[in-house]
Amino acid sequence: MLSSKYDVVIGLEIHAELNTKTKVFCSCKNTFGEEPNTNCCPVCVGLPGALPVLNKKAVENTIKAGLSVGCSINNLAVFERKNYFYPDLSKAYQISQLVRPICIGGNIKLDNGKTIRINRIHLEEDAGKLIHKTKTIGTLVDYNRGGIPLIELVTEPDFSNADEAVEFLDKLRRTYIYSGVANCKMEEGGMRCDVNISVKPHDSKELGIRTEMKNLNSFKMVKRAIEYESKRQIEELEKGNKIIQQTRKWDDNKGKSFALRSKENSHDYRYFPDPDLLTVEITQEDVEKIRSTLPELAQDRIKKYVEIYNLPLYDAKILTNEKFVSDYFEECLNLYNNPKQISNWIMTELLKVLKDKPNCENLNEIITKENLVSILELLDSKQITRPNSKILFENICFTSKNAKDVAKELGMLSSLSDEEIKDFVKQVINTNPDAILDFEKNPNKVIMFYTGKVMALTKGKANPITTQSFIKEILPNYLKK
Amino acid sequence: MDKINITNQMNSKSQSNPQATLSNSKFFNLSAVEVIEKIKKREFTCREICEYYLNRMKELWDKNAILEIFDDALQQADNIDLMIANYYKNANPKTALSSLPKLCGLPIVIKDNILYKGKTCSCGSQFMKNYKAQYNATVIDKLLKEGVVILARANMDEFAMGGSCENSAFGACKNAFDDSRVSGGSSGGSAVAVACDMCAVALGSDTGGSIRQPSAFNGLVGIKPTYGRVSRYGLVAYVSSFDQISPIAKNVEDSALILSVIAGKDINDETSLSNNEITTSNIKNLISNKDEKNFIDNENSINIIKQAVKLSKKAVNLNGLKIGILKETQKLMQKTEYNDQYNRISQWLQNQGATLKEFSVPYFDLALPTYYTLASAEASSNLGRFDGVKYTTRSEKASNIPTASLDDVYLYSRSEGFGKEVQRRIMLGNFVLSSGYYDAYYMKALKIRRDLKNQFNEIFENCDVIIFPTAYGEAFKIGEKTTNPVEMYVEDMFTTMANILGIPAISIPCGLGKNNLPLGLQILAKANNEPVLYYLSNYMTKNYEQSKNSLATTLLNLNKTNQEKIQKEDSLC
Amino acid sequence: MDITIKDVEHLAELSQLEFTSEETQNLVKDLNNILDMVNQLQQAKTSDEPVFNKSHKISQLREDEPRPSLEQEEILKNAPKQRRGCFNVPLVVE
C-alpha cells in the first residue's frame, strides 16, 4: 500500500457559535433563521460611527469552554482587527484575537490513549451570510449572522488520520454542549471545521507543505475530505509533483477538493489591536468562579456509566451523545434503579421516536420520566407482558396520560381477584394432571408450565407472580393425593 | 460643488434684512449662555435668533463654512418656542426658568462627521455626499434632550484628514477674518461659523488638533478633552484612539457648559469615561476660601467643569499655580516671529503669581511621526467599510459594466470616492501595518507613545498645567502648503501631543499676530483635569489684555468689513 | 528604506485603490517624503515591554441582554443596490 510509506499530519481549526442571548459586540439577538437583515444594528452592518461593545457572557463562555478542555486562561485578553475586503465582512475587518487569546494550551485524550494538544481558543465575531445567485442577479448579502460570537479552537498538528479527527470533534462537541457554552448545531453551521493536512515520507523529519480545507460542517464531510485530500497529496508526491500551499474547497457532492483562486496579498491581514475595545483583565478569581459552574462533562458520564452502572461502552456513548438524553437517563435512574433496563428503553424506543422529532431537546416531551419508570415497573414485576409494554408506550407517547391508568384501560393489568386466580390454577392442574409427575425432578419447569396455562386461559390478565405463588401453594396438595 | 440652496429655506415671516445682522442687532455676538438666558426669559424667541443665524450663514455663504442648512431648522425652533410657551402657561414663571432644559433653544452647528438621524453626513467627502445618517450620535441625543436646535452642518477636511480645511471635497473654508487664508482644520467650518456669528457654539472633533488649531486661527476657545470624556458613538471614525468630539466656543464659559452636557460614560462606547473620574485636586489648591473648597468636594463631578469657570471669575491672582514650559517647544518657537509674544504670556503669568518651571521632553519631536504612524494605520482600517456595498456611492463605472466584478466595485468606488489626501493616508497606514514593517513602524510608535505618556506623567507630578502655542503662528495662506503633504503635517507639531497622550488641552486666544490675525495659546493638563484648564483659561481670557482683546477686536474688524461690503453693494445698486 | 513603485502597487492592492501611472509616481514621491519624517521613530530607544490598550474587568463588560435591532428598511436605506432585503453585489466567484 502506498500510504504506508507516508505519514499524514492533520491539524484542526474548529469554530463553534457560542450560546448567548446577544451578539458578541452589540445587543442584537443571537438567533438563527430570521428574515435577512432584520437582526441588525449599526454595529452589525458596520455603519459609520458604530462601535463594538464586548459581551460579558461571551467572554465567560469562552473561559468555560477553555476550562472544559484543560486550557490555561490568559490574565489579559486582547482583541485585534483582521483586515481584508469581503462583502460578508461589513467593516472590512473581523474582530478576532491573535497575540493574546482568552485560552491557551489544553488537550483532549482519544480512546486509543493518544493526546491531542490544543494550541488556543479565541473569541471572534462571525461574518454575514452570502447568497450566491445568478450572474445577472449577483450575490446577496445578509448581515444577520454578522457578530454572532464564535470561538475558534486550534489544535496542534497531532492527528494522523480521519478517524482521530472525527473522534476529537465528537468529544469536543459533547464537551461544549455539556458545559453549556455552545449548542453545536452542525446543520445550522453552529460548528464548523477547517482542516490542515500535509503528508511526509515516513522517514522524513520535516513536515510537508500543507493545504487547508475550510468550513466542513459535518463529521462525515470531515472524514471524507481528510481521506480524499491525504490520498491526493500522496498521489501527487508519488508522481513526483510538489504540493502547493493553498486553500481548497471540499465539494461533498463530487467527493473532491479543488483549489480556490487566491490573491497574492490575501494573507497580509494587517492585524493590530482594536482601538475601540479595551483589554480584558481576567483574574484568577474570575477563572475559579467560572470553573465552579462547570458541570459533569460527557467524558465523566461515560466513565460513570461503564464503571458504576455496568453499561457497555457503546451504550454509554450513545446515551451521552446528546446532553438532554443523558440528563433524562439520570432523572429516570433517580426514580428507578435499573440502569440497564432504562438504557435499553431509551436506546430502542425513545431514540427511535426522537429521530422524527429533530427539534425536541427534552425526552420528557415524548414520555415523562415518571411514565417511563411506571412502564418499566409494570414490566419488571411482570404485571404486563413485553409486547403489551410496547403497545402501552406507543399509547402514552406525547400524551399527558398516566401509564398505569392506560394499562388498566387497555385491560393489560391483571384484574382478577386472588380467589379467581386460585380457581384458574386448580382448573389447569385438573385438566393437565400428567405434568405433576415431573415436579419432583424439575419443579420450576412444572410451575412455569402451569403459569403459562393460566396466562393463556386468562389472556394474560392474571399476574404471573401471584399466579406462581398460588401454584406453589396449591400444587403440594395434589402431590399428596 | 454640492451646496444646498438656502434661500427658499428662509422663513417668509421675517424678511432677511442684512442690516439686522449688524452689530447694533440685539443678537450680535451673543455667547451661548446669553442666548439661552434670553430665550428662557423670552427676550426673544428661538425662531428669531435662528433666523438671525441663518441670515448670517446666507450672507457669508462664500466663507464656505456651512455645507447644508437643515431644512427643519426653523421647525425645530418653533417646537422649542412652543415648549417654552407651555412651560410659562403651566408653571410659575420663576420655576419655569429653572425647569427648562439646560440649553433651551440654543442654536448650534455640527461638524459634518457627526451623525444626526435622517440628515446628510458627508464627512467632507464625495464618497459620502448622499449618506443619510441612520441613527443619532450619542452627543446629538444628549444635546437634543437639553433643547438645542441644530441649524446646519459645517465644512471640514475630508474624513477629518487635514489642518486647513482645504481637503474638503466641497472646497476650502475661508478664515473668518481673511478670505485669502485658511480656516484651519479639520473642523474649519465649525470654527468659522462661530467666529462669524452664524451660531454661538459649534461641535467639532479633534484627532490631532482639529478643534484647537482652527479655534486658534479664528480667535476662539476650543477644547480637546481627555480621551473618552465624550462618547465617540456616531462620530465617523478617523483615528479611534485619538478622536474626541467637543465644542468650539466664543468664550470659556460656553465651552464648559457644552462639554458638561455631552460628557459622560456611554454604553455604546467602551472607551468612554465616567464623569466621576474628573479630578479637582489641582483647582482646590488654588482656592483659599474654605467654603468654596467644601463646595467643590460636594459638587456633582461634571458640574465641577462649570464651577471651575465660576470660581476663576472671583480669583484675583494665580498664586499656587505651577505652570510647566517645555524646552523643546521654546526652541521651536525661537525661529518664529511670534516668540516674543509668547514669552510675554509667561511673564504675565508669573506676574499673576503662578510659578513657571521648565521641563524637557527629548522626544517631543517624535509626537508628529508617532501621530502619523498610528493615525494612518487606524484610518486605513477604519475607512475599509466605505466600499460602495452598504452605503457610500457605488462607482457608476462598476454599476454600468455588466461584467464588473466585486473587486471592480471596491476599486472603482473607493478610487473615485476618496480624495487624494485620504488615499495617501490609507496607503501609508497599510504600509506601517503590513507584514515586515509592523514592528518597525506601528509597534514602535505604540511604544514611543507609552514612553511619552510616562514622561508626561512625571512632569505632571511637578506642575498643574503645561503651556505652549497651539500653532506656529497665524493662519497661513490658502494653497501655501498644499504641494508637499509633509509641510502640512508639520503644522500639527504642537497639537498632536495631547491626542497621543489622551490628555485634555484647550486653545484660547492670546493676541493678534503681525497680520492682525488671532494667535492661540494651548494649555494642557493631566488626564481628567479639565477643571484646572477651565480655571486658568477663564482667568486668562478675563484678565490678560491680549486674550481679552483678540476676540472683540477681530469681531469688530469683521463687522467693519461687512459693513463696508454692504455699503459698497448698496452704492452699486 | 525607500518605497518603490512595486511597493505602491502592493499597497494599492491591500487598500483596494487603483492609480494611474502618473498617480503612482506621485505617490512614490509623497510617501517617501512622509517616510523621511516618520523614520525619525527609529532613533528612539524604547523598552521591549508589550504595550496594551487600557484595560477593564470582566464585571465591567456589557450584560448579555438584547436591545431592539433596526428595521430592515432602515438598515438598507443607503444601500447603492439592494434586492430581497439584502445588499446586492456582483456575483462573487469563489
PDB file of N, CA and C in Angstrom, chain B residues 28-86:
ATOM      1  N   PHE B  28     -26.333  90.227  18.016  1.00  0.00           N
ATOM      2  CA  PHE B  28     -24.945  90.175  17.591  1.00  0.00           C
ATOM      3  C   PHE B  28     -23.994  89.692  18.681  1.00  0.00           C
ATOM      4  N   ASN B  29     -23.219  88.681  18.300  1.00  0.00           N
ATOM      5  CA  ASN B  29     -22.106  88.230  19.134  1.00  0.00           C
ATOM      6  C   ASN B  29     -22.507  87.841  20.551  1.00  0.00           C
ATOM      7  N   LEU B  30     -23.642  87.231  20.675  1.00  0.00           N
ATOM      8  CA  LEU B  30     -24.043  86.755  21.996  1.00  0.00           C
ATOM      9  C   LEU B  30     -23.328  85.451  22.299  1.00  0.00           C
ATOM     10  N   SER B  31     -23.053  85.256  23.561  1.00  0.00           N
ATOM     11  CA  SER B  31     -22.488  83.957  23.953  1.00  0.00           C
ATOM     12  C   SER B  31     -23.624  82.957  24.088  1.00  0.00           C
ATOM     13  N   ALA B  32     -23.280  81.692  24.168  1.00  0.00           N
ATOM     14  CA  ALA B  32     -24.303  80.656  24.317  1.00  0.00           C
ATOM     15  C   ALA B  32     -25.081  80.863  25.609  1.00  0.00           C
ATOM     16  N   VAL B  33     -24.347  81.185  26.665  1.00  0.00           N
ATOM     17  CA  VAL B  33     -25.012  81.396  27.959  1.00  0.00           C
ATOM     18  C   VAL B  33     -26.036  82.526  27.842  1.00  0.00           C
ATOM     19  N   GLU B  34     -25.650  83.589  27.141  1.00  0.00           N
ATOM     20  CA  GLU B  34     -26.578  84.718  26.966  1.00  0.00           C
ATOM     21  C   GLU B  34     -27.790  84.330  26.120  1.00  0.00           C
ATOM     22  N   VAL B  35     -27.527  83.602  25.030  1.00  0.00           N
ATOM     23  CA  VAL B  35     -28.627  83.203  24.150  1.00  0.00           C
ATOM     24  C   VAL B  35     -29.660  82.392  24.933  1.00  0.00           C
ATOM     25  N   ILE B  36     -29.164  81.421  25.692  1.00  0.00           N
ATOM     26  CA  ILE B  36     -30.074  80.540  26.441  1.00  0.00           C
ATOM     27  C   ILE B  36     -30.888  81.358  27.437  1.00  0.00           C
ATOM     28  N   GLU B  37     -30.198  82.250  28.135  1.00  0.00           N
ATOM     29  CA  GLU B  37     -30.885  83.039  29.161  1.00  0.00           C
ATOM     30  C   GLU B  37     -31.957  83.928  28.542  1.00  0.00           C
ATOM     31  N   LYS B  38     -31.612  84.542  27.415  1.00  0.00           N
ATOM     32  CA  LYS B  38     -32.555  85.463  26.780  1.00  0.00           C
ATOM     33  C   LYS B  38     -33.754  84.705  26.198  1.00  0.00           C
ATOM     34  N   ILE B  39     -33.494  83.522  25.685  1.00  0.00           N
ATOM     35  CA  ILE B  39     -34.622  82.730  25.170  1.00  0.00           C
ATOM     36  C   ILE B  39     -35.512  82.294  26.330  1.00  0.00           C
ATOM     37  N   LYS B  40     -34.866  81.823  27.393  1.00  0.00           N
ATOM     38  CA  LYS B  40     -35.637  81.374  28.550  1.00  0.00           C
ATOM     39  C   LYS B  40     -36.478  82.513  29.131  1.00  0.00           C
ATOM     40  N   LYS B  41     -35.865  83.694  29.142  1.00  0.00           N
ATOM     41  CA  LYS B  41     -36.595  84.839  29.702  1.00  0.00           C
ATOM     42  C   LYS B  41     -37.515  85.476  28.674  1.00  0.00           C
ATOM     43  N   ARG B  42     -37.563  84.921  27.518  1.00  0.00           N
ATOM     44  CA  ARG B  42     -38.406  85.372  26.412  1.00  0.00           C
ATOM     45  C   ARG B  42     -38.095  86.806  25.980  1.00  0.00           C
ATOM     46  N   GLU B  43     -36.789  87.151  26.028  1.00  0.00           N
ATOM     47  CA  GLU B  43     -36.398  88.446  25.480  1.00  0.00           C
ATOM     48  C   GLU B  43     -36.481  88.392  23.960  1.00  0.00           C
ATOM     49  N   PHE B  44     -36.241  87.228  23.417  1.00  0.00           N
ATOM     50  CA  PHE B  44     -36.551  86.978  22.007  1.00  0.00           C
ATOM     51  C   PHE B  44     -36.884  85.501  21.868  1.00  0.00           C
ATOM     52  N   THR B  45     -37.455  85.152  20.733  1.00  0.00           N
ATOM     53  CA  THR B  45     -37.819  83.735  20.569  1.00  0.00           C
ATOM     54  C   THR B  45     -36.659  82.978  19.963  1.00  0.00           C
ATOM     55  N   CYS B  46     -36.768  81.690  20.076  1.00  0.00           N
ATOM     56  CA  CYS B  46     -35.756  80.821  19.484  1.00  0.00           C
ATOM     57  C   CYS B  46     -35.766  81.020  17.963  1.00  0.00           C
ATOM     58  N   ARG B  47     -36.982  81.145  17.405  1.00  0.00           N
ATOM     59  CA  ARG B  47     -37.086  81.351  15.958  1.00  0.00           C
ATOM     60  C   ARG B  47     -36.351  82.618  15.529  1.00  0.00           C
ATOM     61  N   GLU B  48     -36.506  83.678  16.298  1.00  0.00           N
ATOM     62  CA  GLU B  48     -35.864  84.945  15.912  1.00  0.00           C
ATOM     63  C   GLU B  48     -34.353  84.818  15.820  1.00  0.00           C
ATOM     64  N   ILE B  49     -33.780  84.198  16.851  1.00  0.00           N
ATOM     65  CA  ILE B  49     -32.307  84.126  16.801  1.00  0.00           C
ATOM     66  C   ILE B  49     -31.848  83.126  15.746  1.00  0.00           C
ATOM     67  N   CYS B  50     -32.647  82.074  15.528  1.00  0.00           N
ATOM     68  CA  CYS B  50     -32.295  81.129  14.464  1.00  0.00           C
ATOM     69  C   CYS B  50     -32.309  81.835  13.110  1.00  0.00           C
ATOM     70  N   GLU B  51     -33.313  82.662  12.913  1.00  0.00           N
ATOM     71  CA  GLU B  51     -33.381  83.393  11.643  1.00  0.00           C
ATOM     72  C   GLU B  51     -32.180  84.313  11.481  1.00  0.00           C
ATOM     73  N   TYR B  52     -31.779  84.930  12.600  1.00  0.00           N
ATOM     74  CA  TYR B  52     -30.587  85.772  12.555  1.00  0.00           C
ATOM     75  C   TYR B  52     -29.375  84.963  12.121  1.00  0.00           C
ATOM     76  N   TYR B  53     -29.193  83.783  12.759  1.00  0.00           N
ATOM     77  CA  TYR B  53     -28.036  82.961  12.423  1.00  0.00           C
ATOM     78  C   TYR B  53     -28.108  82.460  10.970  1.00  0.00           C
ATOM     79  N   LEU B  54     -29.300  82.084  10.546  1.00  0.00           N
ATOM     80  CA  LEU B  54     -29.432  81.589   9.170  1.00  0.00           C
ATOM     81  C   LEU B  54     -29.128  82.708   8.178  1.00  0.00           C
ATOM     82  N   ASN B  55     -29.527  83.932   8.539  1.00  0.00           N
ATOM     83  CA  ASN B  55     -29.181  85.078   7.694  1.00  0.00           C
ATOM     84  C   ASN B  55     -27.676  85.272   7.613  1.00  0.00           C
ATOM     85  N   ARG B  56     -27.018  85.132   8.769  1.00  0.00           N
ATOM     86  CA  ARG B  56     -25.561  85.262   8.769  1.00  0.00           C
ATOM     87  C   ARG B  56     -24.929  84.212   7.841  1.00  0.00           C
ATOM     88  N   MET B  57     -25.446  83.007   7.932  1.00  0.00           N
ATOM     89  CA  MET B  57     -24.894  81.940   7.073  1.00  0.00           C
ATOM     90  C   MET B  57     -25.056  82.303   5.606  1.00  0.00           C
ATOM     91  N   LYS B  58     -26.237  82.807   5.308  1.00  0.00           N
ATOM     92  CA  LYS B  58     -26.537  83.143   3.917  1.00  0.00           C
ATOM     93  C   LYS B  58     -25.653  84.286   3.424  1.00  0.00           C
ATOM     94  N   GLU B  59     -25.537  85.290   4.265  1.00  0.00           N
ATOM     95  CA  GLU B  59     -24.698  86.448   3.921  1.00  0.00           C
ATOM     96  C   GLU B  59     -23.248  86.047   3.683  1.00  0.00           C
ATOM     97  N   LEU B  60     -22.795  85.162   4.552  1.00  0.00           N
ATOM     98  CA  LEU B  60     -21.380  84.793   4.500  1.00  0.00           C
ATOM     99  C   LEU B  60     -21.199  83.404   3.899  1.00  0.00           C
ATOM    100  N   TRP B  61     -22.114  83.079   2.986  1.00  0.00           N
ATOM    101  CA  TRP B  61     -22.092  81.751   2.355  1.00  0.00           C
ATOM    102  C   TRP B  61     -20.759  81.472   1.676  1.00  0.00           C
ATOM    103  N   ASP B  62     -20.149  82.555   1.135  1.00  0.00           N
ATOM    104  CA  ASP B  62     -18.882  82.398   0.422  1.00  0.00           C
ATOM    105  C   ASP B  62     -17.731  81.968   1.321  1.00  0.00           C
ATOM    106  N   LYS B  63     -17.916  82.109   2.615  1.00  0.00           N
ATOM    107  CA  LYS B  63     -16.874  81.602   3.522  1.00  0.00           C
ATOM    108  C   LYS B  63     -16.716  80.091   3.356  1.00  0.00           C
ATOM    109  N   ASN B  64     -17.809  79.484   2.882  1.00  0.00           N
ATOM    110  CA  ASN B  64     -17.800  78.031   2.693  1.00  0.00           C
ATOM    111  C   ASN B  64     -17.652  77.286   4.014  1.00  0.00           C
ATOM    112  N   ALA B  65     -18.218  77.913   5.054  1.00  0.00           N
ATOM    113  CA  ALA B  65     -18.165  77.261   6.371  1.00  0.00           C
ATOM    114  C   ALA B  65     -19.275  76.231   6.506  1.00  0.00           C
ATOM    115  N   ILE B  66     -20.400  76.544   5.840  1.00  0.00           N
ATOM    116  CA  ILE B  66     -21.584  75.702   6.013  1.00  0.00           C
ATOM    117  C   ILE B  66     -21.797  74.856   4.755  1.00  0.00           C
ATOM    118  N   LEU B  67     -22.022  73.555   4.951  1.00  0.00           N
ATOM    119  CA  LEU B  67     -22.304  72.696   3.800  1.00  0.00           C
ATOM    120  C   LEU B  67     -23.795  72.582   3.549  1.00  0.00           C
ATOM    121  N   GLU B  68     -24.584  72.594   4.615  1.00  0.00           N
ATOM    122  CA  GLU B  68     -26.029  72.477   4.447  1.00  0.00           C
ATOM    123  C   GLU B  68     -26.742  73.049   5.665  1.00  0.00           C
ATOM    124  N   ILE B  69     -27.759  73.851   5.372  1.00  0.00           N
ATOM    125  CA  ILE B  69     -28.666  74.279   6.447  1.00  0.00           C
ATOM    126  C   ILE B  69     -29.772  73.240   6.483  1.00  0.00           C
ATOM    127  N   PHE B  70     -30.026  72.675   7.644  1.00  0.00           N
ATOM    128  CA  PHE B  70     -31.041  71.622   7.735  1.00  0.00           C
ATOM    129  C   PHE B  70     -32.426  72.213   7.495  1.00  0.00           C
ATOM    130  N   ASP B  71     -33.213  71.522   6.675  1.00  0.00           N
ATOM    131  CA  ASP B  71     -34.481  72.110   6.233  1.00  0.00           C
ATOM    132  C   ASP B  71     -35.500  72.251   7.359  1.00  0.00           C
ATOM    133  N   ASP B  72     -35.261  71.535   8.468  1.00  0.00           N
ATOM    134  CA  ASP B  72     -36.229  71.658   9.564  1.00  0.00           C
ATOM    135  C   ASP B  72     -35.725  72.561  10.693  1.00  0.00           C
ATOM    136  N   ALA B  73     -34.690  73.366  10.397  1.00  0.00           N
ATOM    137  CA  ALA B  73     -34.084  74.191  11.453  1.00  0.00           C
ATOM    138  C   ALA B  73     -35.135  75.066  12.141  1.00  0.00           C
ATOM    139  N   LEU B  74     -35.931  75.757  11.337  1.00  0.00           N
ATOM    140  CA  LEU B  74     -36.900  76.678  11.947  1.00  0.00           C
ATOM    141  C   LEU B  74     -38.057  75.913  12.591  1.00  0.00           C
ATOM    142  N   GLN B  75     -38.342  74.753  12.028  1.00  0.00           N
ATOM    143  CA  GLN B  75     -39.355  73.902  12.647  1.00  0.00           C
ATOM    144  C   GLN B  75     -38.920  73.507  14.057  1.00  0.00           C
ATOM    145  N   GLN B  76     -37.643  73.130  14.164  1.00  0.00           N
ATOM    146  CA  GLN B  76     -37.095  72.795  15.487  1.00  0.00           C
ATOM    147  C   GLN B  76     -37.240  73.990  16.431  1.00  0.00           C
ATOM    148  N   ALA B  77     -36.938  75.183  15.901  1.00  0.00           N
ATOM    149  CA  ALA B  77     -37.013  76.399  16.725  1.00  0.00           C
ATOM    150  C   ALA B  77     -38.448  76.618  17.196  1.00  0.00           C
ATOM    151  N   ASP B  78     -39.398  76.444  16.299  1.00  0.00           N
ATOM    152  CA  ASP B  78     -40.801  76.633  16.685  1.00  0.00           C
ATOM    153  C   ASP B  78     -41.208  75.656  17.783  1.00  0.00           C
ATOM    154  N   ASN B  79     -40.713  74.438  17.678  1.00  0.00           N
ATOM    155  CA  ASN B  79     -41.019  73.453  18.721  1.00  0.00           C
ATOM    156  C   ASN B  79     -40.513  73.916  20.085  1.00  0.00           C
ATOM    157  N   ILE B  80     -39.311  74.480  20.057  1.00  0.00           N
ATOM    158  CA  ILE B  80     -38.743  74.980  21.315  1.00  0.00           C
ATOM    159  C   ILE B  80     -39.613  76.125  21.846  1.00  0.00           C
ATOM    160  N   ASP B  81     -39.984  77.042  20.961  1.00  0.00           N
ATOM    161  CA  ASP B  81     -40.799  78.181  21.397  1.00  0.00           C
ATOM    162  C   ASP B  81     -42.127  77.710  21.988  1.00  0.00           C
ATOM    163  N   LEU B  82     -42.674  76.686  21.347  1.00  0.00           N
ATOM    164  CA  LEU B  82     -43.935  76.122  21.841  1.00  0.00           C
ATOM    165  C   LEU B  82     -43.742  75.538  23.237  1.00  0.00           C
ATOM    166  N   MET B  83     -42.630  74.827  23.378  1.00  0.00           N
ATOM    167  CA  MET B  83     -42.337  74.209  24.677  1.00  0.00           C
ATOM    168  C   MET B  83     -42.206  75.285  25.751  1.00  0.00           C
ATOM    169  N   ILE B  84     -41.492  76.362  25.405  1.00  0.00           N
ATOM    170  CA  ILE B  84     -41.306  77.435  26.392  1.00  0.00           C
ATOM    171  C   ILE B  84     -42.652  78.060  26.748  1.00  0.00           C
ATOM    172  N   ALA B  85     -43.462  78.282  25.720  1.00  0.00           N
ATOM    173  CA  ALA B  85     -44.780  78.882  25.968  1.00  0.00           C
ATOM    174  C   ALA B  85     -45.584  78.004  26.922  1.00  0.00           C
ATOM    175  N   ASN B  86     -45.505  76.705  26.708  1.00  0.00           N
ATOM    176  CA  ASN B  86     -46.229  75.775  27.582  1.00  0.00           C
ATOM    177  C   ASN B  86     -45.717  75.806  29.006  1.00  0.00           C
TER     178      ASN B  86
END
